[in-house]
Tab-separated table of C-alpha atoms in Angstrom:
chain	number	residue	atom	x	y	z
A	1	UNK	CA	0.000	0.000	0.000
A	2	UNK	CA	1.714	3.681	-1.311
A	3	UNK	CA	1.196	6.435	0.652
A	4	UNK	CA	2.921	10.042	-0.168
A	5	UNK	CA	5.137	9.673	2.608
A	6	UNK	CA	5.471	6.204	3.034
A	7	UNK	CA	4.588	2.528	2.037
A	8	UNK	CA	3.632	-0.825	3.584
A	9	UNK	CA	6.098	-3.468	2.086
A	10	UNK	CA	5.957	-7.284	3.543
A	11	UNK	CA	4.146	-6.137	6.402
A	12	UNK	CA	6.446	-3.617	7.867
A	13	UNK	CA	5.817	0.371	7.288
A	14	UNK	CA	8.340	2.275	5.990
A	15	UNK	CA	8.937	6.201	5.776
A	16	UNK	CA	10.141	7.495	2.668
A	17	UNK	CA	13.399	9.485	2.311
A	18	UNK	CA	13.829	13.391	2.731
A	19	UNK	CA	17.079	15.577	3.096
A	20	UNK	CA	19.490	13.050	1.755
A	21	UNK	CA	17.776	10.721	4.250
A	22	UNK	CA	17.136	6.751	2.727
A	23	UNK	CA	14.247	5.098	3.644
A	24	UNK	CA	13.177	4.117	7.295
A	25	UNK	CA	11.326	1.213	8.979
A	26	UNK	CA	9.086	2.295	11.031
A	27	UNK	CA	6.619	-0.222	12.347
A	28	UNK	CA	4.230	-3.458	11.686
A	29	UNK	CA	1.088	-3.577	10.121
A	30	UNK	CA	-0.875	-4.683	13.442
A	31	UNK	CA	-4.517	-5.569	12.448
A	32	UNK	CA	-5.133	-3.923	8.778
A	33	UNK	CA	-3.027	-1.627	6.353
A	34	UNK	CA	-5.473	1.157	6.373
A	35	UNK	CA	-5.770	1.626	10.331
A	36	UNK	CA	-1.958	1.105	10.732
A	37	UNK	CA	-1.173	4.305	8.264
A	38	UNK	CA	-4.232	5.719	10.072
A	39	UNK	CA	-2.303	5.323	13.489
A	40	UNK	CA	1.214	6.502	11.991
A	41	UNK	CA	-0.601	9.473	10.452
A	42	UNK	CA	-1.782	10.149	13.876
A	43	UNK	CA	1.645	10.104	15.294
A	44	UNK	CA	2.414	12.956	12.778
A	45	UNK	CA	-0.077	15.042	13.740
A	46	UNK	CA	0.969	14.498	17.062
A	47	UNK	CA	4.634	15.885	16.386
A	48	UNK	CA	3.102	19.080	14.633
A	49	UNK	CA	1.157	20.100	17.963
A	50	UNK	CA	4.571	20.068	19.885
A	51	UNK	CA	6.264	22.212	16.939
A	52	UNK	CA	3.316	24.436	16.628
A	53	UNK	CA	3.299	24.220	20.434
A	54	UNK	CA	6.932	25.444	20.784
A	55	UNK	CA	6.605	27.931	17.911
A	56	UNK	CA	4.426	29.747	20.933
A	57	UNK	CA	5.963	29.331	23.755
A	58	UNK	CA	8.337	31.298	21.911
A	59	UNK	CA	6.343	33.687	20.671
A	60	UNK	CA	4.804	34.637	24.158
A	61	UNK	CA	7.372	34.480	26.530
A	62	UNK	CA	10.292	37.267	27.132
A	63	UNK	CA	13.588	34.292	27.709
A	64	UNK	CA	13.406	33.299	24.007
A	65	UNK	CA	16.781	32.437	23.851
A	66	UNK	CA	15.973	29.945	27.151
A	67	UNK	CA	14.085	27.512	24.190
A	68	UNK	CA	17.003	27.242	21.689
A	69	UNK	CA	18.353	23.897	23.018
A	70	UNK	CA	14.624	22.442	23.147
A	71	UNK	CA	14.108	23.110	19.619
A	72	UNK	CA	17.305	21.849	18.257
A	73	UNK	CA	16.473	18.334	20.473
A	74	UNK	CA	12.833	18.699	19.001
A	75	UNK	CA	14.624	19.570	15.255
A	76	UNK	CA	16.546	16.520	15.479
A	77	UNK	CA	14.361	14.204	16.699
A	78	UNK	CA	12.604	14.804	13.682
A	79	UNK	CA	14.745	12.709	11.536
A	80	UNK	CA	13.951	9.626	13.938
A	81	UNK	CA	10.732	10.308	14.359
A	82	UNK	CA	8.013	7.198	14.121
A	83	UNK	CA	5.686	9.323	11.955
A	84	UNK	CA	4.203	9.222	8.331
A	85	UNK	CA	3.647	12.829	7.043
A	86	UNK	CA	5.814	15.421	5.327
A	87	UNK	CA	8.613	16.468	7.850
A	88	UNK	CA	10.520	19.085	5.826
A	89	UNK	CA	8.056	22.080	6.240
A	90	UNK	CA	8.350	21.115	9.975
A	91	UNK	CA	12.570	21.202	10.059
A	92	UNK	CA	12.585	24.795	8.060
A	93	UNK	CA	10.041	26.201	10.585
A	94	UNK	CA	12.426	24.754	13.273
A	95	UNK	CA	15.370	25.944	10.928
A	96	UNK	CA	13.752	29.429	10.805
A	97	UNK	CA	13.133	29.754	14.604
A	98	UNK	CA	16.371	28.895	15.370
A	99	UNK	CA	17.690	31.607	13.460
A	100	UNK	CA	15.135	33.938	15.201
A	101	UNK	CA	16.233	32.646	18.371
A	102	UNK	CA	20.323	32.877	17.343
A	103	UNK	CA	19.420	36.761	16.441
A	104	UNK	CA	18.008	37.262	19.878
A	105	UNK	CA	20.685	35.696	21.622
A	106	UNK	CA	23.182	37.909	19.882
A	107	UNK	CA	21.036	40.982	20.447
A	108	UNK	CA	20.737	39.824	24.467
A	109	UNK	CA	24.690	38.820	24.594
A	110	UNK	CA	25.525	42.027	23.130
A	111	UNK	CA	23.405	43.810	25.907
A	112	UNK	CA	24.947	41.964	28.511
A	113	UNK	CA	28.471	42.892	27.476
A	114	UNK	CA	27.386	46.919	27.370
A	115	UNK	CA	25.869	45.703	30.993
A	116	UNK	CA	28.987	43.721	32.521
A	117	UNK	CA	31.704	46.601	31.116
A	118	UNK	CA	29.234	49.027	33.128
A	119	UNK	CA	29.653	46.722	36.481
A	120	UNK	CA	33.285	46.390	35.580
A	121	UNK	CA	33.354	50.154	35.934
A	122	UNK	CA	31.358	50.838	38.655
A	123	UNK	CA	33.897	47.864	40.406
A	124	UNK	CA	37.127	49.648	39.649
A	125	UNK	CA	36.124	52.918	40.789
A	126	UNK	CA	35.351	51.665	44.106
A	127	UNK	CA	38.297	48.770	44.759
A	128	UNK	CA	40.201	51.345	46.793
A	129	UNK	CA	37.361	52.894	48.869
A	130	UNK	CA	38.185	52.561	52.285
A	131	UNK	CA	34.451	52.822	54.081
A	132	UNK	CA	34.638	49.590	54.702
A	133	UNK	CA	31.344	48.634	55.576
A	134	UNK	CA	29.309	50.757	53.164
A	135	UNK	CA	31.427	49.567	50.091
A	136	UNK	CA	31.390	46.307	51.141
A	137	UNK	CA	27.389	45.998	50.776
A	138	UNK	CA	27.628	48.124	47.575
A	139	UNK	CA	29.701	45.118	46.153
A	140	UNK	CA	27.389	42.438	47.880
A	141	UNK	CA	25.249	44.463	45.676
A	142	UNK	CA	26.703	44.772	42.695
A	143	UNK	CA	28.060	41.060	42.893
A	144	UNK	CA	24.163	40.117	43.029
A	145	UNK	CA	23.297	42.432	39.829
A	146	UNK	CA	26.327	40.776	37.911
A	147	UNK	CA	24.631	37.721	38.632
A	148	UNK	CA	21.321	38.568	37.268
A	149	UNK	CA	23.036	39.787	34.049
A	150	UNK	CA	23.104	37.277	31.189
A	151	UNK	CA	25.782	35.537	29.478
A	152	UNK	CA	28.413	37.183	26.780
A	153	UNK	CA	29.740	35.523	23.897
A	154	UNK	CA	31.797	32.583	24.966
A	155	UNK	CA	35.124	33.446	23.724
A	156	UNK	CA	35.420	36.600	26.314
A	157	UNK	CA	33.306	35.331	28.987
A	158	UNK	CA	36.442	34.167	31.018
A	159	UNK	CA	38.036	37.230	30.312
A	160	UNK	CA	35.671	39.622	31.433
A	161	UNK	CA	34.380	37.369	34.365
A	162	UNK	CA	38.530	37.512	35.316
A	163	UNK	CA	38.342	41.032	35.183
A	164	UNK	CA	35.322	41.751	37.330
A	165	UNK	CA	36.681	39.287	39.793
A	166	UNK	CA	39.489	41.151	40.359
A	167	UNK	CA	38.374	44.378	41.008
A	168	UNK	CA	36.286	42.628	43.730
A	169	UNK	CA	38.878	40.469	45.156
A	170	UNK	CA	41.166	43.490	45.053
A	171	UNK	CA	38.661	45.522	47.513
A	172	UNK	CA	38.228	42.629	49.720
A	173	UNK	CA	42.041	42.106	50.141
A	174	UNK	CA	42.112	45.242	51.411
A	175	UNK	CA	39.902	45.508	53.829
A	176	UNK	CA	41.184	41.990	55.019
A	177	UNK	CA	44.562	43.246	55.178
A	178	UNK	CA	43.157	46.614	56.886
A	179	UNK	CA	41.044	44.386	59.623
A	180	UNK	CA	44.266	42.001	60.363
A	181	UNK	CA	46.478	45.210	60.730
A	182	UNK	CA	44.210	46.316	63.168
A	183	UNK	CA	44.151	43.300	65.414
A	184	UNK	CA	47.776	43.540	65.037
A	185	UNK	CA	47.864	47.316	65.941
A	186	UNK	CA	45.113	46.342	69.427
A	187	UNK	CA	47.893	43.389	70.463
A	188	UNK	CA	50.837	46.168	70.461
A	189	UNK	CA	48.434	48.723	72.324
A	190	UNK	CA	47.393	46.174	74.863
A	191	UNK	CA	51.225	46.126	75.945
A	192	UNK	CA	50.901	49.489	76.109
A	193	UNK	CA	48.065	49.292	78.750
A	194	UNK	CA	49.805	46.391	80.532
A	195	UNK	CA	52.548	48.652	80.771
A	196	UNK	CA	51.220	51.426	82.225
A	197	UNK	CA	49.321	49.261	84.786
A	198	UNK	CA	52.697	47.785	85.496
A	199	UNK	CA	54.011	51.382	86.121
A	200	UNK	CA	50.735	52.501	88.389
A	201	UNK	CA	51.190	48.977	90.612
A	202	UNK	CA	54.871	50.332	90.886
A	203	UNK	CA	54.061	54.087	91.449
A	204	UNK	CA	51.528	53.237	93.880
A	205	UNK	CA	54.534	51.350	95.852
A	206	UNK	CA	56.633	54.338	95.918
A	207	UNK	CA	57.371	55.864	99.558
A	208	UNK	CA	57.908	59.221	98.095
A	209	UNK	CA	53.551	59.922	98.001
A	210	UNK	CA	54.775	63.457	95.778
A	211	UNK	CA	56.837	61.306	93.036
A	212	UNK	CA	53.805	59.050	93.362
A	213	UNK	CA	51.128	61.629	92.259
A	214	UNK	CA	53.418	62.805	89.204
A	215	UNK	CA	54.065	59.491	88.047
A	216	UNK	CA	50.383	59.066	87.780
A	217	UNK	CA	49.759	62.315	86.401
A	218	UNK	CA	52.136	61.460	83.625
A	219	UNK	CA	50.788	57.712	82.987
A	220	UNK	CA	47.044	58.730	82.724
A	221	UNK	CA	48.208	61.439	80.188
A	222	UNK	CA	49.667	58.210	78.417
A	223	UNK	CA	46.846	55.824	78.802
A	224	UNK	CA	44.676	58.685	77.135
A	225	UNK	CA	46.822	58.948	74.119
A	226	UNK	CA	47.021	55.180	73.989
A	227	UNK	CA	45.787	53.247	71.102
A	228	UNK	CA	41.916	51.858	70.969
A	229	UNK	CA	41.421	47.728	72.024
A	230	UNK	CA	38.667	45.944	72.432
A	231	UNK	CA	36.685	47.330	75.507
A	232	UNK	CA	36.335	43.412	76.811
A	233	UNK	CA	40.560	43.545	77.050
A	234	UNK	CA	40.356	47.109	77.888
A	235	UNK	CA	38.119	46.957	80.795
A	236	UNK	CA	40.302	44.756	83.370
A	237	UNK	CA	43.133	46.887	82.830
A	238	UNK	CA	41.304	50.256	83.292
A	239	UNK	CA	39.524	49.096	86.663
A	240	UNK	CA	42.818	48.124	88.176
A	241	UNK	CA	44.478	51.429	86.768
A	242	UNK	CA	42.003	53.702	88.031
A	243	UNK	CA	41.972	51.850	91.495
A	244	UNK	CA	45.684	52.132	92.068
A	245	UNK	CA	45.575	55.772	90.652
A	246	UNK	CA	42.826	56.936	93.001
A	247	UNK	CA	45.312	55.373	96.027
A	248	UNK	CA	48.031	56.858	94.847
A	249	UNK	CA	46.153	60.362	94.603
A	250	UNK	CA	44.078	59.693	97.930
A	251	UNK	CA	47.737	59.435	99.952
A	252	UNK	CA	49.063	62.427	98.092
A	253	UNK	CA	46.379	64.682	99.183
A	254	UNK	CA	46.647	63.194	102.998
A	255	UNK	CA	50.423	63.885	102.707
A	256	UNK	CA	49.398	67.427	101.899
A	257	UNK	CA	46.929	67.689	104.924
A	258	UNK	CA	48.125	65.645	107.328
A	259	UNK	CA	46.301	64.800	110.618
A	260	UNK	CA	47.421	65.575	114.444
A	261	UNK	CA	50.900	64.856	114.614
A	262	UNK	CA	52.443	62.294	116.490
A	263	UNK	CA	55.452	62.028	118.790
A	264	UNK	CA	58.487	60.127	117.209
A	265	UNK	CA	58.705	57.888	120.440
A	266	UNK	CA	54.824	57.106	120.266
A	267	UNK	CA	55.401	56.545	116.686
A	268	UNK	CA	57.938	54.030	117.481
A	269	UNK	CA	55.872	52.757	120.278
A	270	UNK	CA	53.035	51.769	117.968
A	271	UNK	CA	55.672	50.173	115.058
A	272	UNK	CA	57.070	48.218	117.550
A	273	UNK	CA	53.634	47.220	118.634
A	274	UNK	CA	52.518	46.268	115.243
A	275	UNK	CA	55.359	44.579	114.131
A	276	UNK	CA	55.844	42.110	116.787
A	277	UNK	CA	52.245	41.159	116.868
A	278	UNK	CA	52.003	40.222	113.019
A	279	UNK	CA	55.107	38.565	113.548
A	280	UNK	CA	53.734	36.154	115.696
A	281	UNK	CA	50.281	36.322	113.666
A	282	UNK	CA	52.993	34.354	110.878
A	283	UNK	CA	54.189	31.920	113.548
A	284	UNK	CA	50.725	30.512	113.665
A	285	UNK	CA	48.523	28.151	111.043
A	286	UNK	CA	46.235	30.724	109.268
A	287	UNK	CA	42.907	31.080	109.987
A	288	UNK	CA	40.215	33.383	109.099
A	289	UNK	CA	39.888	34.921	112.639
A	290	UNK	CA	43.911	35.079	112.142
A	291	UNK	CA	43.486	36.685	109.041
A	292	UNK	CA	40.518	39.229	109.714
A	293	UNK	CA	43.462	40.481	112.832
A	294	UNK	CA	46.026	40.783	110.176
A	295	UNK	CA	43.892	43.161	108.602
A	296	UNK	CA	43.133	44.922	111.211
A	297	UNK	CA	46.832	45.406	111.954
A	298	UNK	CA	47.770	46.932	108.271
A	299	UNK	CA	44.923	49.597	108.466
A	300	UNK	CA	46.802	50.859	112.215
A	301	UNK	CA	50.053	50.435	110.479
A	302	UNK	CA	48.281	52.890	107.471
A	303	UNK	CA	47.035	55.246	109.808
A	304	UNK	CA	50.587	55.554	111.237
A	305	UNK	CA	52.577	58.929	109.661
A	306	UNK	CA	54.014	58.138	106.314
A	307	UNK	CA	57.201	60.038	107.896
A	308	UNK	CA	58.552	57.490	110.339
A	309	UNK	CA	61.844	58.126	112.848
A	310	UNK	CA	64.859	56.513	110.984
A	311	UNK	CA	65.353	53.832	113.478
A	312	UNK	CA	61.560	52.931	112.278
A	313	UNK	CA	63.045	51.779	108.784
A	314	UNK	CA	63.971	48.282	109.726
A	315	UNK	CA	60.988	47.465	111.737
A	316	UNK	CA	59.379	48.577	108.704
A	317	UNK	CA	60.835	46.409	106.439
A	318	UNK	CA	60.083	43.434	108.904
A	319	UNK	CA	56.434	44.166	109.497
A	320	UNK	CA	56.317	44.470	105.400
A	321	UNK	CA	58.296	40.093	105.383
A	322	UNK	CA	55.746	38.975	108.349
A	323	UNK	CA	52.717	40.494	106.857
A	324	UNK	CA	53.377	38.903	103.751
A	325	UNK	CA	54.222	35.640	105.393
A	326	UNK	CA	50.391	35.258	106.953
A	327	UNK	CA	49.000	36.249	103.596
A	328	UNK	CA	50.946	34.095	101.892
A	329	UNK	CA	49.833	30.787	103.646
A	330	UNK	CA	46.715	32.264	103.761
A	331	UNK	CA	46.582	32.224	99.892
A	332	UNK	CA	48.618	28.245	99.901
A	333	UNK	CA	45.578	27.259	102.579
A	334	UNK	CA	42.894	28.356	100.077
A	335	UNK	CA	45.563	26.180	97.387
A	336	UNK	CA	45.572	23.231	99.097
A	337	UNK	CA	41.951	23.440	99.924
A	338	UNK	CA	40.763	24.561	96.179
A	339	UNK	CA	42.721	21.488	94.619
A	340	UNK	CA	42.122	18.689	97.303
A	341	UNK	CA	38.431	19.121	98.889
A	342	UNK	CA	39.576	16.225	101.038
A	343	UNK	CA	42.755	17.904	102.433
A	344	UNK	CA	41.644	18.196	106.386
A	345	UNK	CA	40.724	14.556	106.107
A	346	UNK	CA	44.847	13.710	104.787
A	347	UNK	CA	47.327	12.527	107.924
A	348	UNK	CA	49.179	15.392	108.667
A	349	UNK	CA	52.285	14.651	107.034
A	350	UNK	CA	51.013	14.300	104.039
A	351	UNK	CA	49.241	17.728	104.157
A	352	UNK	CA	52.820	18.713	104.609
A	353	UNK	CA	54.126	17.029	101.688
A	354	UNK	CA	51.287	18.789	99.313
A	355	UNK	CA	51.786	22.734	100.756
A	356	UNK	CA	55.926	21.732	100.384
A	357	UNK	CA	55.279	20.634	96.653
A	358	UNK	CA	52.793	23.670	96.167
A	359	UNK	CA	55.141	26.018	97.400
A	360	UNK	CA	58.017	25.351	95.273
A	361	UNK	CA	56.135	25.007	92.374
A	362	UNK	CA	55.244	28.870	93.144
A	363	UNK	CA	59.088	29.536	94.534
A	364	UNK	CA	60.031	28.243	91.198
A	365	UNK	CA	58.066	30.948	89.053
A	366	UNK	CA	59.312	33.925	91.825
A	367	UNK	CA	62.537	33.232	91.368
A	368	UNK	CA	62.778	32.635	87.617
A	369	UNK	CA	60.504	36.145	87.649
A	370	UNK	CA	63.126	37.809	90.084
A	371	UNK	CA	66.174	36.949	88.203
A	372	UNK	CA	64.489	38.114	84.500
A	373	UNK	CA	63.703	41.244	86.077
A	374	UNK	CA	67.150	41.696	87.204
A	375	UNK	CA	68.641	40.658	83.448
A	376	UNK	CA	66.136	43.553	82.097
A	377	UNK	CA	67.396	46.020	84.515
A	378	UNK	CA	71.114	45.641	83.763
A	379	UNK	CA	70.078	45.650	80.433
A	380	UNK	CA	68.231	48.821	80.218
A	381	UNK	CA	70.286	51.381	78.177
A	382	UNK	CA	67.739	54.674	79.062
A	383	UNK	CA	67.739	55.398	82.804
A	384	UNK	CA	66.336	58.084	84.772
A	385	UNK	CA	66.052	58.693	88.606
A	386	UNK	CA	61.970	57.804	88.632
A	387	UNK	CA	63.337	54.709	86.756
A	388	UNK	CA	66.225	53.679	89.029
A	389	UNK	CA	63.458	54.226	91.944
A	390	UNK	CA	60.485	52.407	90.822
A	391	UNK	CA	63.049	49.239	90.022
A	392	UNK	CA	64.658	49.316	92.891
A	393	UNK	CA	61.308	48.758	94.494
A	394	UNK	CA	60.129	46.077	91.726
A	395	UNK	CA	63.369	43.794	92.566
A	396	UNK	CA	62.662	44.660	96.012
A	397	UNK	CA	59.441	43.274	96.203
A	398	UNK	CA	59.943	40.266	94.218
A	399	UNK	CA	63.275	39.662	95.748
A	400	UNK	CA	60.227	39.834	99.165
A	401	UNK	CA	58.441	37.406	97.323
A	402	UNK	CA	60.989	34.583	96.946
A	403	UNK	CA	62.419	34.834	101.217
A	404	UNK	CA	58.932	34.667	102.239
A	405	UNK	CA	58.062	31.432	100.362
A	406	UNK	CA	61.733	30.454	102.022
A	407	UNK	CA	60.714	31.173	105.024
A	408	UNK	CA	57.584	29.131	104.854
A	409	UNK	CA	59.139	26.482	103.356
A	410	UNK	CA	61.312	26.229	107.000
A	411	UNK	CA	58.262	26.567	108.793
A	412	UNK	CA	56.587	23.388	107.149
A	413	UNK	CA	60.555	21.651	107.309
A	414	UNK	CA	60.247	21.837	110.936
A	415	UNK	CA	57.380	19.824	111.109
């Protein structure tokens, strides 16, 4: 059975060539001839609704180019197609839309260039801006709009993506580097702060209560000039730099209205007093009651003129070692207790054994502390008399720091 686009032949159904194609089996004859070139005819029909149906999608949406790849697939599954009917008036239509389509792509890609050399602009006259936080949403922004743009032809579309990129990446390792140089810059002015607390603890130490004040007049101009840090680092420093500056400014105006005066051998009466009753306060295991009299004894020693008699200065320096004896195994007490909650319950020796270990553990970090501080000192090229003073007392103390922890270490030996 002929048909103008096909033929039945032994029972099979065949298509008949087109565009250079030969001839094409396409199915059986199922029950007759006439109902099987009915059903292929069908199938034909069929494939004309989808071309007809792409022709307007096309037509009526605003992404054309978005359909090119579905009507090439469509185009050339034309030439496989189980169909009888006349398929060349179908490919040109496909052929012709494609064109269409190709025209619109150009038109679009064209656009998007003009578009993209616009954002490359708009990026290179910003990669130096240094508001960091307003130019850093405008290129959020203009990253997002880049985006949104279309492609470009392939053959410059790595070119001008590379391009874009860089501007970008050139603002952002900027601000990067800006952001690390500050954390950089807040390390150095913490030292700065550290410093100057260092020099308040050592101020506030001084004898002299005059070269006390001016020392702190002259390290709070500093810390004012001082570089910003984050206010959670800040904070600790400034609370224990305004503390010891307020002492040292509360003793300097006391020195400069002092109260009733007292006699030199009352004020000898009352160091002699002092001193020998904190020095048996440190003969004694600490206590809280012990402690609470301690206390009690430094604010009479405070209250005692800051001028003492001469032959007060070695009584002095002893009620300074025994004071700092009861507060020291005060502190090793709350040691002990803080790292063994069982400690009363321990035979006694072996409480011994623990405060000996503790204590040289600590001995160990005064001494290595004491001797650094000495290797600085002789180091120190610059020198001045506030200097010379204010180390003098730092060695001092630490050097205080190292016999009491001696001295307690005796104590325990003895037991």
């Amino acid at each position: 059975m002929d048909h103008p686009y096909g033929y039945i032949k032994d029972n099979k159904v065949y298509l008949k060539g087109f565009l250079g194609n030969a001839d094409r089996e396409i199915g059986e004859v199922k029950e007759d001839e006439a109902s099987t070139i009915a059903y292929f005819e069908g199938r034909f029909e069929q494939i004309k609704e989808k071309v007809e149906k792409l022709k307007s999608d096309i037509a009526e949406n605003q992404n054309k180019g978005s359909f090119l790849m579905k009507l090439i697939h469509l185009r050339d599954s034309l030439h496989e197609s189980d169909a009888l009917g006349d398929f060349i008036p179908l490919i040109e239509e496909l052929n012709q839309q494609e064109v269409y389509l190709n025209e619109i792509i150009q038109a679009n890609r064209t656009k998007n260039l003009e578009v993209k050399k616009a954002l490359i602009q708009e990026a290179e006259s910003m990669r130096d801006d240094t508001d960091w936080k307003a130019t850093t949403e405008f290129y959020k922004e203009l990253k997002m709009r880049w985006i949104k743009t279309g492609p470009v032809d392939k053959e410059i579309e790595e070119e001008i993506e590379q391009e874009f990129n860089d501007h970008v990446q050139h603002f952002f390792e900027n601000r990067r580097h800006f952001f690390e140089g500050l954390a950089l810059q807040a390390e150095e002015n913490i030292k700065v702060y550290e410093a100057l607390v260092e020099q308040a603890r050592e101020a506030h130490d001084l004898p002299d209560a005059k070269m006390a004040f001016e020392i702190s007049k002259k390290i709070q101009k500093e810390w004012k000039s001082a570089g910003k840090v984050p206010a959670e680092k800040r904070q600790p420093l400034w609370d224990e730099f305004s503390k010891l500056n307020n002492r040292i400014f509360s003793r300097y105006r006391r020195a400069l209205n002092p109260g009733p005066q007292m006699h030199p051998r009352e004020v000898m009466k009352q160091v002699e007093s002092l001193t020998e009753e904190i020095k048996k306060l440190a003969g004694q295991p600490s206590s809280y009651q012990l402690i609470g009299r301690a206390k009690e004894i430094q604010q009479e020693w405070r209250k005692l003129p800051p001028r003492k008699p001469k032959d007060a200065n070695l009584l002095a320096r002893s009620f300074q070692f025994f004071s700092d004896i009861v507060f020291e195994k005060a502190f090793l007490e709350k040691l002990v207790h803080g790292k063994y909650p069982d400690f009363d319950q321990k035979p006694e020796s072996e409480q011994n054994q623990i405060k000996v270990a503790l204590l040289k553990d600590l001995l160990h970090r005064d001494q290595t502390e004491y001797e650094t501080a000495q290797n600085n000192t002789d180091n120190f090229q610059v020198r001045s008399s506030d200097f010379e003073i204010m180390m003098k007392k730092k060695l001092s103390a630490l050097k205080r720091k190292v016999d009491v922890k001696n001295y307690i270490l005796k104590q325990l030996s003895f037991k």
